[in-house]
Short mmCIF file of C-alpha atoms in Angstrom, two decimals:
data_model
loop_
_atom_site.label_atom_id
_atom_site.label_comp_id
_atom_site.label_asym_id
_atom_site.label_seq_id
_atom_site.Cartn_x
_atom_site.Cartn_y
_atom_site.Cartn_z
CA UNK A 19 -103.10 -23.30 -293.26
CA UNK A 20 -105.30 -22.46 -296.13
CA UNK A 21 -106.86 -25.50 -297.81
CA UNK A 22 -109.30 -25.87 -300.48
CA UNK A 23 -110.22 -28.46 -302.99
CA UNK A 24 -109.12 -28.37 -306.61
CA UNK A 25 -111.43 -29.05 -309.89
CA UNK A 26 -110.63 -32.56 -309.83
CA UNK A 27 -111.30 -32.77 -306.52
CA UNK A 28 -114.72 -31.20 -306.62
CA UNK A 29 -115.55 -33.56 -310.18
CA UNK A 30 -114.77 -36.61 -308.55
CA UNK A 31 -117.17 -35.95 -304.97
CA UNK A 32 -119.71 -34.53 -307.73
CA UNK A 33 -119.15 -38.19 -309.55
CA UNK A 34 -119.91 -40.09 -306.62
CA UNK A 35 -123.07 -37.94 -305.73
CA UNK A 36 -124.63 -38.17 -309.15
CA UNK A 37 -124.09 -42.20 -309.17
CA UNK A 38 -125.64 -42.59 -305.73
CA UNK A 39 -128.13 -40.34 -306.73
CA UNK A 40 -129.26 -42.52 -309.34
CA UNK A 41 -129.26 -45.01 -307.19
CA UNK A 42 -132.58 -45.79 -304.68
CA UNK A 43 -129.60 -46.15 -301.27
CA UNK A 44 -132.39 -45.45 -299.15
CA UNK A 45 -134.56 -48.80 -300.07
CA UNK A 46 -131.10 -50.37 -299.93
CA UNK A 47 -130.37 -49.10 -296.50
CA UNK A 48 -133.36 -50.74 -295.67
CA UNK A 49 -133.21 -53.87 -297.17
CA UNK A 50 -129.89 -54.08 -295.57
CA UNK A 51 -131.26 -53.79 -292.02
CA UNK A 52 -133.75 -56.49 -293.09
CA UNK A 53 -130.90 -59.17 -294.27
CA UNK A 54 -131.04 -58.79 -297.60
CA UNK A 55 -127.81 -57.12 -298.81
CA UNK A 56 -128.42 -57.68 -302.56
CA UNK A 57 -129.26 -54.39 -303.18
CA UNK A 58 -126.41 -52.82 -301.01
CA UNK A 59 -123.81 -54.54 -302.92
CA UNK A 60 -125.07 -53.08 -306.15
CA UNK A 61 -124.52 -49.72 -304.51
CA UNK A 62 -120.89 -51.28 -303.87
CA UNK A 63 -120.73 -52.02 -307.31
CA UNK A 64 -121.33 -48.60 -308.75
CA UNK A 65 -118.67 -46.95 -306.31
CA UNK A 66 -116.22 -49.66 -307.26
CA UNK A 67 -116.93 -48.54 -310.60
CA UNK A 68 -115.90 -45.19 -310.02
CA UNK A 69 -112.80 -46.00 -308.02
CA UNK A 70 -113.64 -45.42 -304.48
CA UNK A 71 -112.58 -49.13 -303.05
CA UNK A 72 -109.49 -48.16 -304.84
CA UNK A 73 -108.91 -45.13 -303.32
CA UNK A 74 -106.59 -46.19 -300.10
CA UNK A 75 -105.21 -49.45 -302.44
CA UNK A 76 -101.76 -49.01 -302.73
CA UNK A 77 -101.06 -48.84 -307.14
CA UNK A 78 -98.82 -52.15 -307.12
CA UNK A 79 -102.21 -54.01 -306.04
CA UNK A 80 -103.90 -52.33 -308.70
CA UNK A 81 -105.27 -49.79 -306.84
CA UNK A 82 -105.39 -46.17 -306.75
CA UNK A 83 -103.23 -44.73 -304.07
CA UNK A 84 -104.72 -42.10 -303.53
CA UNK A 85 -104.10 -39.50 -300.86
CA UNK A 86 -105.99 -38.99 -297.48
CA UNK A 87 -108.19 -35.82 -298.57
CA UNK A 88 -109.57 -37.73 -301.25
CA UNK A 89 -110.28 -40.71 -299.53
CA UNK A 90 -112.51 -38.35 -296.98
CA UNK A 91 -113.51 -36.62 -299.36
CA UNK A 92 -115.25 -40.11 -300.73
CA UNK A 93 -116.43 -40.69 -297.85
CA UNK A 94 -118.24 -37.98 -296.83
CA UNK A 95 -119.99 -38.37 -300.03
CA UNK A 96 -121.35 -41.97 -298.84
CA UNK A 97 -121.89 -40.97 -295.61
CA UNK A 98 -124.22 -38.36 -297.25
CA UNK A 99 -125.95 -41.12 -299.06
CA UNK A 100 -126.26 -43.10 -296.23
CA UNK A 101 -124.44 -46.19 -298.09
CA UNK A 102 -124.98 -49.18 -295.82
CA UNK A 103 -121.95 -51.61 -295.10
CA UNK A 104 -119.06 -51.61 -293.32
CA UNK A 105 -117.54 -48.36 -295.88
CA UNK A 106 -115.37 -47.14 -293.12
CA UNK A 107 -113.78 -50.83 -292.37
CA UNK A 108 -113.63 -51.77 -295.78
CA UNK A 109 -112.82 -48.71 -297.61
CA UNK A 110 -110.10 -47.13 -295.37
CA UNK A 111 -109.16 -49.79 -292.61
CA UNK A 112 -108.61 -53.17 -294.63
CA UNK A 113 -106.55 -51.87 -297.03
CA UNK A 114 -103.85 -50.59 -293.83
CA UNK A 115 -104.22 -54.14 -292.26
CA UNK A 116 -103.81 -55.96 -295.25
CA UNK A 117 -100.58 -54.42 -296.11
CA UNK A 118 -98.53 -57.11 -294.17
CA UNK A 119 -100.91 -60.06 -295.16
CA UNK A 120 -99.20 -62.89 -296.40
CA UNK A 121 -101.67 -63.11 -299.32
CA UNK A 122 -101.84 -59.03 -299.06
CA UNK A 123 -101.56 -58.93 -303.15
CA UNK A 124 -104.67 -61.47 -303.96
CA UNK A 125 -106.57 -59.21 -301.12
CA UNK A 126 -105.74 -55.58 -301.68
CA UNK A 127 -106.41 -56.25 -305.41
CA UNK A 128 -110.10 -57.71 -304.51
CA UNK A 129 -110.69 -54.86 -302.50
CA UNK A 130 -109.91 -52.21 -305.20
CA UNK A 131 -112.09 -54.20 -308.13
CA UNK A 132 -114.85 -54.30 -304.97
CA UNK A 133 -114.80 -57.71 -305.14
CA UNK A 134 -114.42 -58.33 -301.69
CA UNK A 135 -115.83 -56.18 -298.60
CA UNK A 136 -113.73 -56.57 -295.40
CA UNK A 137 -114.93 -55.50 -291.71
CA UNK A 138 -112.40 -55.08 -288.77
CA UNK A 139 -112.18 -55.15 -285.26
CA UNK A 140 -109.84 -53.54 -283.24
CA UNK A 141 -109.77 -53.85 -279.33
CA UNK A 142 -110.30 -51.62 -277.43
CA UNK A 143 -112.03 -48.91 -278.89
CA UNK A 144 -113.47 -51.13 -281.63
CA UNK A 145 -113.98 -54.04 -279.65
CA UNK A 146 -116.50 -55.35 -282.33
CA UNK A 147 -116.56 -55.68 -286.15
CA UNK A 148 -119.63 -54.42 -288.24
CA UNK A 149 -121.49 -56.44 -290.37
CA UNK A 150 -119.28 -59.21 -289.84
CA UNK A 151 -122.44 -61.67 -291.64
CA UNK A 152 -122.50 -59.73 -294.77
CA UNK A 153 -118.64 -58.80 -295.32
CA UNK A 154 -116.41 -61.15 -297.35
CA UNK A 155 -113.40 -60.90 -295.07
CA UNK A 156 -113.51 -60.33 -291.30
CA UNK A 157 -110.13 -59.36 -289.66
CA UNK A 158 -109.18 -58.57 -285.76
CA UNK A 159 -106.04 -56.76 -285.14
CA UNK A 160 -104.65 -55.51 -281.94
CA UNK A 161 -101.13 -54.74 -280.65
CA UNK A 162 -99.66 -54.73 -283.86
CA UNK A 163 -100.65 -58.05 -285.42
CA UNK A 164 -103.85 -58.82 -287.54
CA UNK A 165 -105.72 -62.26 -288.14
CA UNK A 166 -108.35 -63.13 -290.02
CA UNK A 167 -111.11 -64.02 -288.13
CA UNK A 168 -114.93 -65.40 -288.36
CA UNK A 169 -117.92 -63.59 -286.72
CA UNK A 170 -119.65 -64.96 -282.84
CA UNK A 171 -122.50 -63.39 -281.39
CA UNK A 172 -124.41 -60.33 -283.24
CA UNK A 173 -125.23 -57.34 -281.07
CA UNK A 174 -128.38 -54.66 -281.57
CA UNK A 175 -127.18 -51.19 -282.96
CA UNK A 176 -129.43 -48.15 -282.76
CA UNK A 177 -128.99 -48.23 -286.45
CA UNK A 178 -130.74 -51.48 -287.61
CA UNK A 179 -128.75 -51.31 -290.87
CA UNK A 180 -125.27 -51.79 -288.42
CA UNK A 181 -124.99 -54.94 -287.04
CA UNK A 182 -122.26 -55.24 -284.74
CA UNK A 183 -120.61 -58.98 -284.28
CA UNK A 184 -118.31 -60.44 -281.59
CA UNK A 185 -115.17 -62.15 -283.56
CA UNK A 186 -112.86 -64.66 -282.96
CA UNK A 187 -109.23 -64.69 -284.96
CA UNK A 188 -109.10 -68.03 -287.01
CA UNK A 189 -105.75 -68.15 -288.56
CA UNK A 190 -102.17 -67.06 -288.24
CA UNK A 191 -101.37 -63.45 -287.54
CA UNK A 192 -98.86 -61.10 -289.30
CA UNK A 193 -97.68 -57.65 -288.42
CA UNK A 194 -100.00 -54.95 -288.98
CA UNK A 195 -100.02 -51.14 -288.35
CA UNK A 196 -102.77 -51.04 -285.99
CA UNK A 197 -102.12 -47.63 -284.50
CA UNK A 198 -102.59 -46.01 -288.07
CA UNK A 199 -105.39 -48.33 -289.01
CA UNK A 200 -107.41 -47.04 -286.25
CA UNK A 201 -106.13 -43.21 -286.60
CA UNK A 202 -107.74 -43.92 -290.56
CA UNK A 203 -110.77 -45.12 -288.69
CA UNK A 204 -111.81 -42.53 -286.62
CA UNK A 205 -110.71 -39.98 -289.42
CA UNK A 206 -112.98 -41.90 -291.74
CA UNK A 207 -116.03 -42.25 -289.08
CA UNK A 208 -115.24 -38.41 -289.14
CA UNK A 209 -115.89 -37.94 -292.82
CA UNK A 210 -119.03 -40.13 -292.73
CA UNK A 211 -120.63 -37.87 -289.70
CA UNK A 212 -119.94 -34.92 -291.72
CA UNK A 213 -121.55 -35.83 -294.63
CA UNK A 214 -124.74 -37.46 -292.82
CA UNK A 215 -124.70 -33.74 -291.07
CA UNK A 216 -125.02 -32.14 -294.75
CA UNK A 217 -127.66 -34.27 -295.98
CA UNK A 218 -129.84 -33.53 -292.56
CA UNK A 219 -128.99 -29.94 -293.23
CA UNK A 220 -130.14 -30.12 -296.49
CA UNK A 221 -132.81 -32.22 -296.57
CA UNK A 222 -134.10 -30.02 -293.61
CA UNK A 223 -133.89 -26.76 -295.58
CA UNK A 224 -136.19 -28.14 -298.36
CA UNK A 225 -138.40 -29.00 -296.07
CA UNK A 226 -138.23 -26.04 -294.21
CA UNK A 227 -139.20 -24.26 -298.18
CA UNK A 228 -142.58 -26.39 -298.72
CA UNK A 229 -143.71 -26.62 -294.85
CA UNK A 230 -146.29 -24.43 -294.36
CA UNK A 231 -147.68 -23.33 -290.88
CA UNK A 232 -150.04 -20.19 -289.48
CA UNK A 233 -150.32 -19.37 -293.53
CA UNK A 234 -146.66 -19.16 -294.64
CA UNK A 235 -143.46 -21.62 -294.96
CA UNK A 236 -141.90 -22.40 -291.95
CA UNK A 237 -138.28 -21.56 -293.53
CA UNK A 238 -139.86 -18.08 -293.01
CA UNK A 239 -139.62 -18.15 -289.31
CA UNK A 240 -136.49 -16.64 -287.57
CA UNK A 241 -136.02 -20.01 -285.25
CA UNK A 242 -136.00 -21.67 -287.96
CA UNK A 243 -133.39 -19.73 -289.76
CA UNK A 244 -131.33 -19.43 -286.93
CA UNK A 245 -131.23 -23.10 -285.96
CA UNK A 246 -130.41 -24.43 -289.27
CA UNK A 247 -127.45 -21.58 -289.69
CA UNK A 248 -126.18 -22.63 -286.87
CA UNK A 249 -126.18 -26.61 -288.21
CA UNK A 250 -123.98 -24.62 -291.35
CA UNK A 251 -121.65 -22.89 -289.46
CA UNK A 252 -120.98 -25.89 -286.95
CA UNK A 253 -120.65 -28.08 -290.24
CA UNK A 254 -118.38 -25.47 -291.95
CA UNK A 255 -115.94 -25.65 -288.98
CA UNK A 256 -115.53 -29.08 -288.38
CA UNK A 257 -115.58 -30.01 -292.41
CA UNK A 258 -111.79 -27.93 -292.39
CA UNK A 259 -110.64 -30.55 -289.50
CA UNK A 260 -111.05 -33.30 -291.26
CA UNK A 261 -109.21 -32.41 -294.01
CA UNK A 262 -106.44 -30.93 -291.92
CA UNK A 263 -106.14 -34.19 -290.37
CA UNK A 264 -105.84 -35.90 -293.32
CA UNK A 265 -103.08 -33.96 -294.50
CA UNK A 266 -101.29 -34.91 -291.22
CA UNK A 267 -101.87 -38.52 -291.69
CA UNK A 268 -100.57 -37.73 -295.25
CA UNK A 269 -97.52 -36.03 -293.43
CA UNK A 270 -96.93 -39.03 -291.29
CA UNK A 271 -96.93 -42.00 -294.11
CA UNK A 272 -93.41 -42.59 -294.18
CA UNK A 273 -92.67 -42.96 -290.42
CA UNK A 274 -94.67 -43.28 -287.42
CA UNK A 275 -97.61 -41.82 -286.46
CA UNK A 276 -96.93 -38.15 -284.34
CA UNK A 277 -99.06 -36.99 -281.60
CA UNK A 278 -99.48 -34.15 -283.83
CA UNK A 279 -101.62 -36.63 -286.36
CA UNK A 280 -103.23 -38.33 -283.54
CA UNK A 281 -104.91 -34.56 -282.23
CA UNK A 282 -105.67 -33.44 -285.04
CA UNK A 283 -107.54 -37.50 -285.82
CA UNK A 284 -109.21 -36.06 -282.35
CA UNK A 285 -109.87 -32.76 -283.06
CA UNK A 286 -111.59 -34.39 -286.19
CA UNK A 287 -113.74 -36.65 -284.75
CA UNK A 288 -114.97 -34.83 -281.83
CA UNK A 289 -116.33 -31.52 -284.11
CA UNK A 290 -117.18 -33.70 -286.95
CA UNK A 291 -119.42 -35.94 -283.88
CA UNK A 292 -120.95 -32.28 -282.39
CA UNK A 293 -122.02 -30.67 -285.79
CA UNK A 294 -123.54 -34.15 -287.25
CA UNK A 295 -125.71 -34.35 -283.28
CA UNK A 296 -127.01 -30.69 -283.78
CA UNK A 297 -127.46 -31.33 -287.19
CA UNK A 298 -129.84 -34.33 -286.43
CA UNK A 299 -131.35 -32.42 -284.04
CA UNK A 300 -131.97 -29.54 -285.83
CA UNK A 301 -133.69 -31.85 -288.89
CA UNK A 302 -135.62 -33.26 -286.59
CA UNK A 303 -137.09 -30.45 -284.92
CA UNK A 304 -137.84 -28.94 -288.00
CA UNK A 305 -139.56 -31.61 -289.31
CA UNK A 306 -141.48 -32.67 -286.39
CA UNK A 307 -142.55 -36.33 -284.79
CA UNK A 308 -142.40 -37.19 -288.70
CA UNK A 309 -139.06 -36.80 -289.25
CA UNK A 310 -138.41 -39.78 -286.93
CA UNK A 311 -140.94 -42.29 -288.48
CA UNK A 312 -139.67 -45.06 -290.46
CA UNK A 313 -141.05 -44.07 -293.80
CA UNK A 314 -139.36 -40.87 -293.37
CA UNK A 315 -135.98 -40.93 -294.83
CA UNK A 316 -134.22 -38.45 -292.65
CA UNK A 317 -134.51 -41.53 -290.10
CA UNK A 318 -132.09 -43.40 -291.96
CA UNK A 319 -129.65 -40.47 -291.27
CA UNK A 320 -130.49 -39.90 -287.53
CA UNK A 321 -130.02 -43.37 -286.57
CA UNK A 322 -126.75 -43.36 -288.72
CA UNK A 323 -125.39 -40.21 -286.53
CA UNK A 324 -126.35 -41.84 -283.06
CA UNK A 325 -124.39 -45.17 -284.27
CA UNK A 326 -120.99 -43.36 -285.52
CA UNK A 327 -121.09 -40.88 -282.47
CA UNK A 328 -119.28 -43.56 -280.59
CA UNK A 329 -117.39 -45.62 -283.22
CA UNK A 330 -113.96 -45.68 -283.91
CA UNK A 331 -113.41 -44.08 -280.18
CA UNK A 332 -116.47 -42.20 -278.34
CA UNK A 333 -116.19 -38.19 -277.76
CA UNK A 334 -114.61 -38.99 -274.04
CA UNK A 335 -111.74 -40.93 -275.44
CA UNK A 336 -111.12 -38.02 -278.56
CA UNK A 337 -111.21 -35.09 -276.13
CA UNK A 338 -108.89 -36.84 -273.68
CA UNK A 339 -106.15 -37.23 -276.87
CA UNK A 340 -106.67 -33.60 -277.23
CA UNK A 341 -106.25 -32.44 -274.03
CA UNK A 342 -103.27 -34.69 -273.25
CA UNK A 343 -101.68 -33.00 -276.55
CA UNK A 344 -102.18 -29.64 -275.28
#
């Protein structure tokens, strides 16, 4: 299959970058891991602004509809920025559980305005929902139904800015597709790791240009070269897998889900996991023992990476989809 994004494609990721650019996302990050989610939600605000809480809103809820690639595509672009919050569960996930709500309309359309930010558990490989304190809506779905439910006990992430919350459902259920909620998950997770890879990349690289050692930049070194190639090429090959999969969700929206969709979801997620882990790797060691400090920034990213390694289904559970495919 050959694949490639179109202009409007391209503008719309180059939107998103230039309004989060503007923005200061890392002090938000970092007031979010401190309690304060002000400053996060105004981050919220600008994407909503640009249409990216719309993007998996179905059009009749005033949303946009849009279709899988360019709902990675966003995505990527935040996990690049690092935006804290529960994007995956509220951006992608919500708007599949919601669908069968019996207030789904009043929802879906608070979700596409970014009014509302919704986390979501689903047993068993998302046994816990994320930022369950902060979001606006908390839901639990397993088995094919979804509640709405309120948050228990908060558990420690390696990523202070990801607080992970026991929940308990609180109202009536309805029917939900759980199976594709979590496929849009893990496909989502995917797109985040990616674009946390890219920004380690880069941010690397420029460091890699003004770091100088033994009387010349260490970007001039061959190891250094090498390693940080690599991190491109590994990125490069998994960034192709995610879109593919999206396509085959795409594929799949009228009927259920194929074990075709739920590989290639797999597939996804493991190489998207593997290049963002030698990516952080790579940053770090080319930064050195400051790279991990907390007034570094590239911590914000290397913490992110070790908390979505395992969420939405952990590299065991991907690789055994795959292999039972084959």
């Amino acid at each position: 299959m050959k694949f490639d994004l179109d202009q409007d494609q391209r503008d719309f990721a180059a939107s998103i970058d230039a309004a989060l650019g503007a923005a200061d996302v890392p002090a938000a990050v970092r007031a979010w891991a401190h309690g304060n989610s002000e400053p996060g939600r105004q981050v919220w605000g600008r994407l909503a602004e640009l249409g990216v809480t719309a993007l998996a809103v179905p059009d009749e809820f005033d949303g946009i509809g849009a279709h899988p690639v360019d709902l990675v595509l966003a995505i990527e672009a935040l996990g690049r920025w690092c935006v804290p919050g529960p994007v995956v569960e509220s951006i992608a996930v919500a708007p599949v559980l919601l669908s069968g709500a019996p207030d789904a309309g009043e929802r879906l359309a608070a979700l596409a305005a970014g009014e509302l930010i919704a986390t979501a558990a689903l047993p068993p490989h998302t046994p816990r929902a994320l930022d369950a304190e902060v979001a606006d809506l908390v839901l639990l779905a397993e088995n094919g139904k979804a509640a709405a439910a309120q948050a228990g006990t908060r558990h420690a992430s390696v990523d202070p800015s990801r607080g992970v919350f026991d929940v308990t459902a609180t109202g009536q259920s309805w029917d939900a597709d759980t199976a594709r909620a979590y496929e849009v998950g893990a496909l989502a997770t995917a797109a985040q790791l990616i674009g946390a890879g890219q920004a380690m990349l880069d941010t690397a690289v420029d460091y890699a240009k003004q770091r100088t050692q033994f009387g010349r930049v260490i970007g001039g070194y061959q190891a250094i070269k090498h390693k940080l190639a690599d991190v491109h090429i590994a990125l490069e090959l998994a960034r192709p897998l995610v879109y593919g999969a999206a396509i085959s969700l795409s594929d799949s929206a009228a009927g259920p889900l194929s074990a075709d969709t739920a590989r290639d979801v797999s597939a996804a997620k493991v190489a998207a996991s593997d290049a963002a882990l030698l990516a952080a790797h790579s940053a770090l060691q080319t930064h050195g023992a400051i790279g991990f400090t907390s007034e570094c920034d590239l911590s914000l990213w290397l913490l992110r990476v070790q908390a979505l390694r395992p969420a939405w289904g952990d590299a065991t559970a991907h690789r055994r989809r795959v292999l039972e495919a084959i």
